[in-house]
Tab-separated table of C-alpha atoms in Angstrom:
chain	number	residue	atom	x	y	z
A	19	UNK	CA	40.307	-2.726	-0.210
A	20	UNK	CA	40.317	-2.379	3.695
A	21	UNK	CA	38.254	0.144	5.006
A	22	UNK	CA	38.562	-0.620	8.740
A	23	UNK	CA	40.631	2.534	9.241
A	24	UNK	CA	38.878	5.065	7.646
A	25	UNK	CA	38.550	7.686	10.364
A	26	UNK	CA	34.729	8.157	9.897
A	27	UNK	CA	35.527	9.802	13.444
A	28	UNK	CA	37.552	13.143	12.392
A	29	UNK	CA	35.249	14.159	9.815
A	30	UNK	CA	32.425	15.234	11.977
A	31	UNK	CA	30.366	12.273	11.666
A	32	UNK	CA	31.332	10.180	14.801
A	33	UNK	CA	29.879	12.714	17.222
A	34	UNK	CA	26.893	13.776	15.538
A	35	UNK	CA	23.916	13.032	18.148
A	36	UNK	CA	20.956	14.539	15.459
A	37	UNK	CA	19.678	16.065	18.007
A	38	UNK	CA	17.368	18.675	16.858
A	39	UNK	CA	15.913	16.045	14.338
A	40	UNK	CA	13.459	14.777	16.752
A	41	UNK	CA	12.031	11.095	16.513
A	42	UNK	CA	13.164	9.085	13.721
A	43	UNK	CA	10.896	6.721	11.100
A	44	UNK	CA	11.594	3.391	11.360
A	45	UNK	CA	10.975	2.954	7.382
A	46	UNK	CA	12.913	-0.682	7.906
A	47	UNK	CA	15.475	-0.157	5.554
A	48	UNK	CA	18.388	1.712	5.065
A	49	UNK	CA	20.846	3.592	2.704
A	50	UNK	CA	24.351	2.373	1.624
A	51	UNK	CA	25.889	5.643	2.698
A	52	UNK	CA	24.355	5.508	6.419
A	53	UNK	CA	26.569	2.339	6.803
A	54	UNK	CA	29.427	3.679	8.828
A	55	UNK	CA	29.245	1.402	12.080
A	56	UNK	CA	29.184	4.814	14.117
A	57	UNK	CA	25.920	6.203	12.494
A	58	UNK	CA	22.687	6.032	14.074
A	59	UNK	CA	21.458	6.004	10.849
A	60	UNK	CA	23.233	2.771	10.097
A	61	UNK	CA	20.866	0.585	8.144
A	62	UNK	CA	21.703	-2.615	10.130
A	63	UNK	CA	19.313	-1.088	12.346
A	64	UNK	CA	16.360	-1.065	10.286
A	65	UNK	CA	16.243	-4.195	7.732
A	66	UNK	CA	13.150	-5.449	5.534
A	67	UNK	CA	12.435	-7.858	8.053
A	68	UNK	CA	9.277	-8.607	9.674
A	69	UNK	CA	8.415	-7.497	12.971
A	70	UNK	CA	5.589	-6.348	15.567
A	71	UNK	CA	7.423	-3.161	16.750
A	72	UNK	CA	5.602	0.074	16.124
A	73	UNK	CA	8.032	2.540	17.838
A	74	UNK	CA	8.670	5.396	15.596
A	75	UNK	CA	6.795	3.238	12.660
A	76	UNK	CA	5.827	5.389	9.873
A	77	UNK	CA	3.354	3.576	7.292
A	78	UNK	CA	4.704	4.610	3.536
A	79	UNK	CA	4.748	8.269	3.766
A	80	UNK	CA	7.093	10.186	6.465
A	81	UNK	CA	3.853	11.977	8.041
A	82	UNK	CA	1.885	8.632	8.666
A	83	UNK	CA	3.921	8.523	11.257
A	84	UNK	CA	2.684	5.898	14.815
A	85	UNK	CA	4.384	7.623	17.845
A	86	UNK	CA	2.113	6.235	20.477
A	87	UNK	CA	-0.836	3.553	20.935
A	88	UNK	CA	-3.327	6.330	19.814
A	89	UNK	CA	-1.826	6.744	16.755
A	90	UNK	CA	-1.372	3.585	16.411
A	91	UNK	CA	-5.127	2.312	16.751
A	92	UNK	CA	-6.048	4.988	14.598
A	93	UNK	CA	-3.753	4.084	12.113
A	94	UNK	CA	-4.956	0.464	11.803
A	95	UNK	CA	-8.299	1.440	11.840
A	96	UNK	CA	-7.390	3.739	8.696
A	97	UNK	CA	-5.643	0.691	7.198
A	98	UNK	CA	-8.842	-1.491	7.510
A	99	UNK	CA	-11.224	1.267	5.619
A	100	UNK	CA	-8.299	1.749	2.842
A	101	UNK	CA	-8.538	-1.998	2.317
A	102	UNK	CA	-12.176	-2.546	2.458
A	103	UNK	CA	-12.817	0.365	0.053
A	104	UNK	CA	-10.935	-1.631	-2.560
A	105	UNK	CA	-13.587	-3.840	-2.083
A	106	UNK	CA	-15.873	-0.869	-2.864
A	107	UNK	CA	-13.719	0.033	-5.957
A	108	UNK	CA	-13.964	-3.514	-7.045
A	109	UNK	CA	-17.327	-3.929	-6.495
A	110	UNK	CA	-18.344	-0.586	-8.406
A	111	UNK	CA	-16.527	-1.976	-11.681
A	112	UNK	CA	-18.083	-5.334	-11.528
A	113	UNK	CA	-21.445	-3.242	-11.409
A	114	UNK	CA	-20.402	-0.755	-14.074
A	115	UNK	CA	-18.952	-3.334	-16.291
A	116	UNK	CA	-22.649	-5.419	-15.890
A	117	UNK	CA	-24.393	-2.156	-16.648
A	118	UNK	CA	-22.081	-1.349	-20.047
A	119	UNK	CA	-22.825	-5.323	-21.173
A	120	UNK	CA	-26.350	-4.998	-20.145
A	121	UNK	CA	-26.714	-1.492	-22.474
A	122	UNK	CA	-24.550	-2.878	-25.769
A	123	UNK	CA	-26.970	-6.276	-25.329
A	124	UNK	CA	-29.939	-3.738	-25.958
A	125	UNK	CA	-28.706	-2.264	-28.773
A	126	UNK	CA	-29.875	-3.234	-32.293
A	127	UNK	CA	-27.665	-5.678	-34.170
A	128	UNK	CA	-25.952	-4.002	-37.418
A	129	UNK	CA	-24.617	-6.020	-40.414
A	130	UNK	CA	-21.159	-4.556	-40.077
A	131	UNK	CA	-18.667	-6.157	-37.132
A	132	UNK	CA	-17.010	-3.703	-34.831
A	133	UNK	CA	-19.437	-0.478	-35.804
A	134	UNK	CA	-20.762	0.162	-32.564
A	135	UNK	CA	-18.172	1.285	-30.308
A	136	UNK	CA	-17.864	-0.508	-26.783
A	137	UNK	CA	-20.307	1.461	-24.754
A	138	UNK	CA	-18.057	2.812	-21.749
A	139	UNK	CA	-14.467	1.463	-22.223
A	140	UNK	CA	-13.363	5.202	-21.103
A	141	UNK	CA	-14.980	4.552	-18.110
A	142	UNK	CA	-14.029	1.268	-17.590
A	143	UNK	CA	-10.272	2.243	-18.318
A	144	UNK	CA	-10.402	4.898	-15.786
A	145	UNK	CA	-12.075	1.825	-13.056
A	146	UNK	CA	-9.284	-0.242	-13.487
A	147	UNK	CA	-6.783	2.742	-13.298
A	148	UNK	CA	-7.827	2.951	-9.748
A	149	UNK	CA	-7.840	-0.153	-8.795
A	150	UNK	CA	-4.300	-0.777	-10.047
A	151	UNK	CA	-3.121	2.259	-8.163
A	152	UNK	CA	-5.140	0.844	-4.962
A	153	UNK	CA	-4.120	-2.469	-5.292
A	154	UNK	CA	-0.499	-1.010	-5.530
A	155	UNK	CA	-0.709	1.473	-2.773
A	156	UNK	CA	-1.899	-1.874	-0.311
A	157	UNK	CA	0.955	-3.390	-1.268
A	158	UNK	CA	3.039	-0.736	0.025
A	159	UNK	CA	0.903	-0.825	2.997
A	160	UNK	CA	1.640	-4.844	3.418
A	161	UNK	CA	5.564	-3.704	2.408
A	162	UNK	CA	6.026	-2.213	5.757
A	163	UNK	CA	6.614	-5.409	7.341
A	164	UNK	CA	4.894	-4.768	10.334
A	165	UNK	CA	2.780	-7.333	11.408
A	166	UNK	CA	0.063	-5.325	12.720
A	167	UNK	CA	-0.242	-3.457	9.940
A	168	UNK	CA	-0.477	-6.475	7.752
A	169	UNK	CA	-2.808	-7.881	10.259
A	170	UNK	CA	-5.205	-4.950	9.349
A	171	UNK	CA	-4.983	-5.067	5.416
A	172	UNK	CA	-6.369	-8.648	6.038
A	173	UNK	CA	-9.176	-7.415	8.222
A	174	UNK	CA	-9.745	-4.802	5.809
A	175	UNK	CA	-10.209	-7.022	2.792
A	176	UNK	CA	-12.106	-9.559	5.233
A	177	UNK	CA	-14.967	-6.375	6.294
A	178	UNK	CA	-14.842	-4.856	3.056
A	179	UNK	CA	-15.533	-9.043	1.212
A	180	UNK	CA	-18.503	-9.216	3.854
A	181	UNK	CA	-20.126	-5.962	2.929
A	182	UNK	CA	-18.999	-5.546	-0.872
A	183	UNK	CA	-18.163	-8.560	-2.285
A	184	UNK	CA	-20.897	-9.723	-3.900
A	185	UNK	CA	-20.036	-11.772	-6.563
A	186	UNK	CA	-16.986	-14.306	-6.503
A	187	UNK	CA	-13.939	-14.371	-4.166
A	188	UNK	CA	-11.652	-15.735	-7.524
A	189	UNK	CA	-10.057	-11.941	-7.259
A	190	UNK	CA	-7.467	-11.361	-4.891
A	191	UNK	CA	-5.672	-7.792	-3.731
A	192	UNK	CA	-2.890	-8.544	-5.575
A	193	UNK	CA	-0.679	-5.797	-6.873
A	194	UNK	CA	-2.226	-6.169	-10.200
């Protein structure tokens, strides 16, 4: 089905200049129904491709949104705390989990298998609940395709490895 001659241009949509919508995010993708070639919406514009532009960038939520080298340094040095505090997170299990082993070590040993609880699994649940939803929210952060901001989740994890990471490196912030 041709639809070369659809006369996007008499419904209203040709001449539509958005103007009181102010500066666009650049969220580098696009809708299906923005496609018209006379859109300025069109999602050819925007792809999930990677690039070092940061005009109009907005970093996963419309209000994060860069609009000037300020913003811009600020938001990278925002991305480098998020990401080392997942070190923190990380770190803070690995010491809870040590504590919980350390207290069911010092408990007395009962005839019956399985009758002491695990000391702490709620807590230890609600650990690893965070750091799934951190570990998910950086990848939404690396998602953005821009290669500054991805420059400054690796930073991030570098700082927060040097000052929390003291055990092993065999973790890595994956999405899970």
């Amino acid at each position: 089905m041709d639809h070369g001659n659809t006369g996007h241009g008499g419904t209203g949509h040709g001449g539509m200049g958005h103007g009181g919508m102010g500066e666009m995010c650049s969220m580098n993708v696009g809708a299906p129904f923005l496609s018209f070639p006379d859109n300025p919406l069109n999602p050819s514009r925007g792809q999930m491709l990677f690039t070092w532009d940061t005009r109009n960038l907005c970093i996963i939520f419309r209000q994060w949104h860069v609009r000037g080298i300020p913003s811009l340094i600020l938001s990278l040095l925002a991305i480098v705390a998020l990401t080392a505090g997942y070190e923190l997170v990380r770190d803070v299990s690995r010491r809870y989990e040590a504590r919980c082993a350390e207290d069911v070590g010092s408990l007395p040993r009962r005839g019956v298998r399985g009758g002491i609880p695990e000391k702490g699994k709620l807590g230890r649940a609600a650990l690893y609940a965070v750091q799934v939803f951190y570990s998910f929210f950086i990848m939404l952060l690396f998602m953005t395709y821009n290669g500054w901001v991805m420059l400054s989740v690796a930073v991030g994890a570098f700082v927060g490895y040097l000052v929390f990471g003291s055990s092993s490196s065999t973790k890595s912030v994956a999405c899970h």
